[in-house]
């Protein structure tokens, strides 16, 4: 993708990223997030509203950035999202994790995966 902002990224949005929207969209939005972070949870709600509002005019990418010292379940939640992604269900798990930020222990993650 050739967007001015994307060209400035140290690591441009690419095939390794989880994306929604067309690669050739007129704008890109990249989020580094932590499933246990309350600020990321608030941003999730806003990002969903933006994506619904602008439709195919934006390409959204999510990258994991678990702050493990502050959020002890964040890394395992990111791993659960990646495992779901390997089965073609990244975005479904992504939404479930953000919608259940206060329930991210091992048993919770196993339940969401089932």
PDB file of C-alpha atoms in Angstrom:
ATOM      1  CA  UNK A   1       0.000   0.000   0.000  1.00  0.00           C
ATOM      2  CA  UNK A   2       1.221   3.455  -0.842  1.00  0.00           C
ATOM      3  CA  UNK A   3      -0.220   5.889   1.668  1.00  0.00           C
ATOM      4  CA  UNK A   4       1.844   8.824   2.869  1.00  0.00           C
ATOM      5  CA  UNK A   5       1.434   7.808   6.520  1.00  0.00           C
ATOM      6  CA  UNK A   6       2.123   4.137   5.823  1.00  0.00           C
ATOM      7  CA  UNK A   7       5.336   5.056   4.045  1.00  0.00           C
ATOM      8  CA  UNK A   8       6.489   6.768   7.246  1.00  0.00           C
ATOM      9  CA  UNK A   9       5.926   3.705   9.399  1.00  0.00           C
ATOM     10  CA  UNK A  10       9.085   1.882  10.393  1.00  0.00           C
ATOM     11  CA  UNK A  11       7.279  -1.370   9.618  1.00  0.00           C
ATOM     12  CA  UNK A  12       4.611  -0.691   6.969  1.00  0.00           C
ATOM     13  CA  UNK A  13       1.272  -2.470   7.077  1.00  0.00           C
ATOM     14  CA  UNK A  14       1.715  -5.750   5.260  1.00  0.00           C
ATOM     15  CA  UNK A  15       0.577  -9.312   4.830  1.00  0.00           C
ATOM     16  CA  UNK A  16       1.671 -10.303   8.356  1.00  0.00           C
ATOM     17  CA  UNK A  17      -0.781  -7.811   9.860  1.00  0.00           C
ATOM     18  CA  UNK A  18      -4.400  -8.502  10.658  1.00  0.00           C
ATOM     19  CA  UNK A  19      -6.346  -6.080   8.485  1.00  0.00           C
ATOM     20  CA  UNK A  20      -9.896  -5.086   7.715  1.00  0.00           C
ATOM     21  CA  UNK A  21     -10.787  -3.195   4.565  1.00  0.00           C
ATOM     22  CA  UNK A  22      -9.131  -3.041   1.179  1.00  0.00           C
ATOM     23  CA  UNK A  23      -5.348  -2.790   0.845  1.00  0.00           C
ATOM     24  CA  UNK A  24      -5.795   0.030  -1.653  1.00  0.00           C
ATOM     25  CA  UNK A  25      -8.072   2.099   0.613  1.00  0.00           C
ATOM     26  CA  UNK A  26      -7.562   5.850   0.551  1.00  0.00           C
ATOM     27  CA  UNK A  27      -6.590   5.851   4.252  1.00  0.00           C
ATOM     28  CA  UNK A  28      -4.990   3.479   6.738  1.00  0.00           C
ATOM     29  CA  UNK A  29      -5.362   3.203  10.505  1.00  0.00           C
ATOM     30  CA  UNK A  30      -2.863   1.162  12.517  1.00  0.00           C
ATOM     31  CA  UNK A  31      -3.430   0.297  16.170  1.00  0.00           C
ATOM     32  CA  UNK A  32      -0.935  -1.195  18.583  1.00  0.00           C
ATOM     33  CA  UNK A  33      -3.114  -2.697  21.285  1.00  0.00           C
ATOM     34  CA  UNK A  34      -3.322  -4.639  24.516  1.00  0.00           C
ATOM     35  CA  UNK A  35      -6.507  -6.629  25.197  1.00  0.00           C
ATOM     36  CA  UNK A  36      -6.380  -5.918  28.937  1.00  0.00           C
ATOM     37  CA  UNK A  37      -5.735  -2.164  28.658  1.00  0.00           C
ATOM     38  CA  UNK A  38      -8.820  -0.061  29.475  1.00  0.00           C
ATOM     39  CA  UNK A  39      -7.681   2.696  27.104  1.00  0.00           C
ATOM     40  CA  UNK A  40      -7.366   0.185  24.263  1.00  0.00           C
ATOM     41  CA  UNK A  41     -10.818  -1.095  25.169  1.00  0.00           C
ATOM     42  CA  UNK A  42     -12.228   2.422  24.826  1.00  0.00           C
ATOM     43  CA  UNK A  43     -10.370   2.852  21.536  1.00  0.00           C
ATOM     44  CA  UNK A  44     -11.842  -0.438  20.301  1.00  0.00           C
ATOM     45  CA  UNK A  45     -15.334   1.003  20.563  1.00  0.00           C
ATOM     46  CA  UNK A  46     -14.259   4.111  18.648  1.00  0.00           C
ATOM     47  CA  UNK A  47     -12.414   2.145  15.970  1.00  0.00           C
ATOM     48  CA  UNK A  48     -15.471  -0.031  15.368  1.00  0.00           C
ATOM     49  CA  UNK A  49     -17.609   3.103  14.943  1.00  0.00           C
ATOM     50  CA  UNK A  50     -15.080   4.625  12.533  1.00  0.00           C
ATOM     51  CA  UNK A  51     -14.923   1.437  10.469  1.00  0.00           C
ATOM     52  CA  UNK A  52     -18.708   1.248  10.277  1.00  0.00           C
ATOM     53  CA  UNK A  53     -18.875   4.909   9.282  1.00  0.00           C
ATOM     54  CA  UNK A  54     -16.254   4.945   6.531  1.00  0.00           C
ATOM     55  CA  UNK A  55     -16.643   1.412   5.183  1.00  0.00           C
ATOM     56  CA  UNK A  56     -14.232   0.472   2.408  1.00  0.00           C
ATOM     57  CA  UNK A  57     -12.475   3.835   2.432  1.00  0.00           C
ATOM     58  CA  UNK A  58     -10.068   2.716   5.171  1.00  0.00           C
ATOM     59  CA  UNK A  59      -7.720  -0.170   5.826  1.00  0.00           C
ATOM     60  CA  UNK A  60      -7.452  -0.959   9.553  1.00  0.00           C
ATOM     61  CA  UNK A  61      -4.561  -2.990  10.929  1.00  0.00           C
ATOM     62  CA  UNK A  62      -4.094  -4.292  14.468  1.00  0.00           C
ATOM     63  CA  UNK A  63      -0.756  -5.213  16.017  1.00  0.00           C
ATOM     64  CA  UNK A  64      -0.318  -6.722  19.463  1.00  0.00           C
ATOM     65  CA  UNK A  65       1.471  -4.643  22.082  1.00  0.00           C
ATOM     66  CA  UNK A  66       0.809  -6.423  25.382  1.00  0.00           C
ATOM     67  CA  UNK A  67       2.025  -4.478  28.406  1.00  0.00           C
ATOM     68  CA  UNK A  68       2.658  -7.605  30.433  1.00  0.00           C
ATOM     69  CA  UNK A  69       3.968  -5.913  33.571  1.00  0.00           C
ATOM     70  CA  UNK A  70       0.809  -3.827  33.928  1.00  0.00           C
ATOM     71  CA  UNK A  71      -1.609  -6.351  32.419  1.00  0.00           C
ATOM     72  CA  UNK A  72      -0.748  -9.934  33.377  1.00  0.00           C
ATOM     73  CA  UNK A  73      -3.282 -11.524  30.994  1.00  0.00           C
ATOM     74  CA  UNK A  74      -2.480  -9.408  27.940  1.00  0.00           C
ATOM     75  CA  UNK A  75       0.183 -11.613  26.391  1.00  0.00           C
ATOM     76  CA  UNK A  76      -1.844 -14.797  26.738  1.00  0.00           C
ATOM     77  CA  UNK A  77      -4.873 -12.969  25.266  1.00  0.00           C
ATOM     78  CA  UNK A  78      -2.757 -11.893  22.279  1.00  0.00           C
ATOM     79  CA  UNK A  79      -1.647 -15.503  21.824  1.00  0.00           C
ATOM     80  CA  UNK A  80      -5.285 -16.628  21.906  1.00  0.00           C
ATOM     81  CA  UNK A  81      -6.118 -14.073  19.201  1.00  0.00           C
ATOM     82  CA  UNK A  82      -3.243 -15.358  17.074  1.00  0.00           C
ATOM     83  CA  UNK A  83      -4.373 -18.950  17.514  1.00  0.00           C
ATOM     84  CA  UNK A  84      -7.882 -17.935  16.476  1.00  0.00           C
ATOM     85  CA  UNK A  85      -6.336 -16.147  13.511  1.00  0.00           C
ATOM     86  CA  UNK A  86      -4.584 -19.328  12.445  1.00  0.00           C
ATOM     87  CA  UNK A  87      -8.077 -20.837  12.247  1.00  0.00           C
ATOM     88  CA  UNK A  88      -9.522 -17.902  10.314  1.00  0.00           C
ATOM     89  CA  UNK A  89     -11.270 -16.283  13.280  1.00  0.00           C
ATOM     90  CA  UNK A  90      -8.912 -13.488  14.397  1.00  0.00           C
ATOM     91  CA  UNK A  91     -11.454 -10.663  14.274  1.00  0.00           C
ATOM     92  CA  UNK A  92     -14.115 -12.648  16.086  1.00  0.00           C
ATOM     93  CA  UNK A  93     -11.687 -13.416  18.924  1.00  0.00           C
ATOM     94  CA  UNK A  94     -10.356  -9.850  18.837  1.00  0.00           C
ATOM     95  CA  UNK A  95     -13.853  -8.508  19.517  1.00  0.00           C
ATOM     96  CA  UNK A  96     -14.591 -11.083  22.224  1.00  0.00           C
ATOM     97  CA  UNK A  97     -11.354 -10.261  24.043  1.00  0.00           C
ATOM     98  CA  UNK A  98     -12.030  -6.532  24.057  1.00  0.00           C
ATOM     99  CA  UNK A  99     -15.648  -7.085  25.082  1.00  0.00           C
ATOM    100  CA  UNK A 100     -14.489  -9.232  28.028  1.00  0.00           C
ATOM    101  CA  UNK A 101     -11.417  -7.364  29.254  1.00  0.00           C
ATOM    102  CA  UNK A 102     -12.119  -8.255  32.877  1.00  0.00           C
ATOM    103  CA  UNK A 103     -12.225 -11.977  32.136  1.00  0.00           C
ATOM    104  CA  UNK A 104      -8.983 -12.984  30.427  1.00  0.00           C
ATOM    105  CA  UNK A 105      -7.592 -15.762  32.581  1.00  0.00           C
ATOM    106  CA  UNK A 106      -6.740 -19.169  31.119  1.00  0.00           C
ATOM    107  CA  UNK A 107     -10.207 -20.670  31.665  1.00  0.00           C
ATOM    108  CA  UNK A 108     -11.902 -17.645  30.099  1.00  0.00           C
ATOM    109  CA  UNK A 109      -9.669 -17.816  27.022  1.00  0.00           C
ATOM    110  CA  UNK A 110     -10.372 -21.548  26.656  1.00  0.00           C
ATOM    111  CA  UNK A 111     -14.099 -20.840  26.828  1.00  0.00           C
ATOM    112  CA  UNK A 112     -13.862 -18.128  24.133  1.00  0.00           C
ATOM    113  CA  UNK A 113     -11.805 -20.433  21.917  1.00  0.00           C
ATOM    114  CA  UNK A 114     -14.444 -23.168  22.196  1.00  0.00           C
TER     115      UNK A 114
END
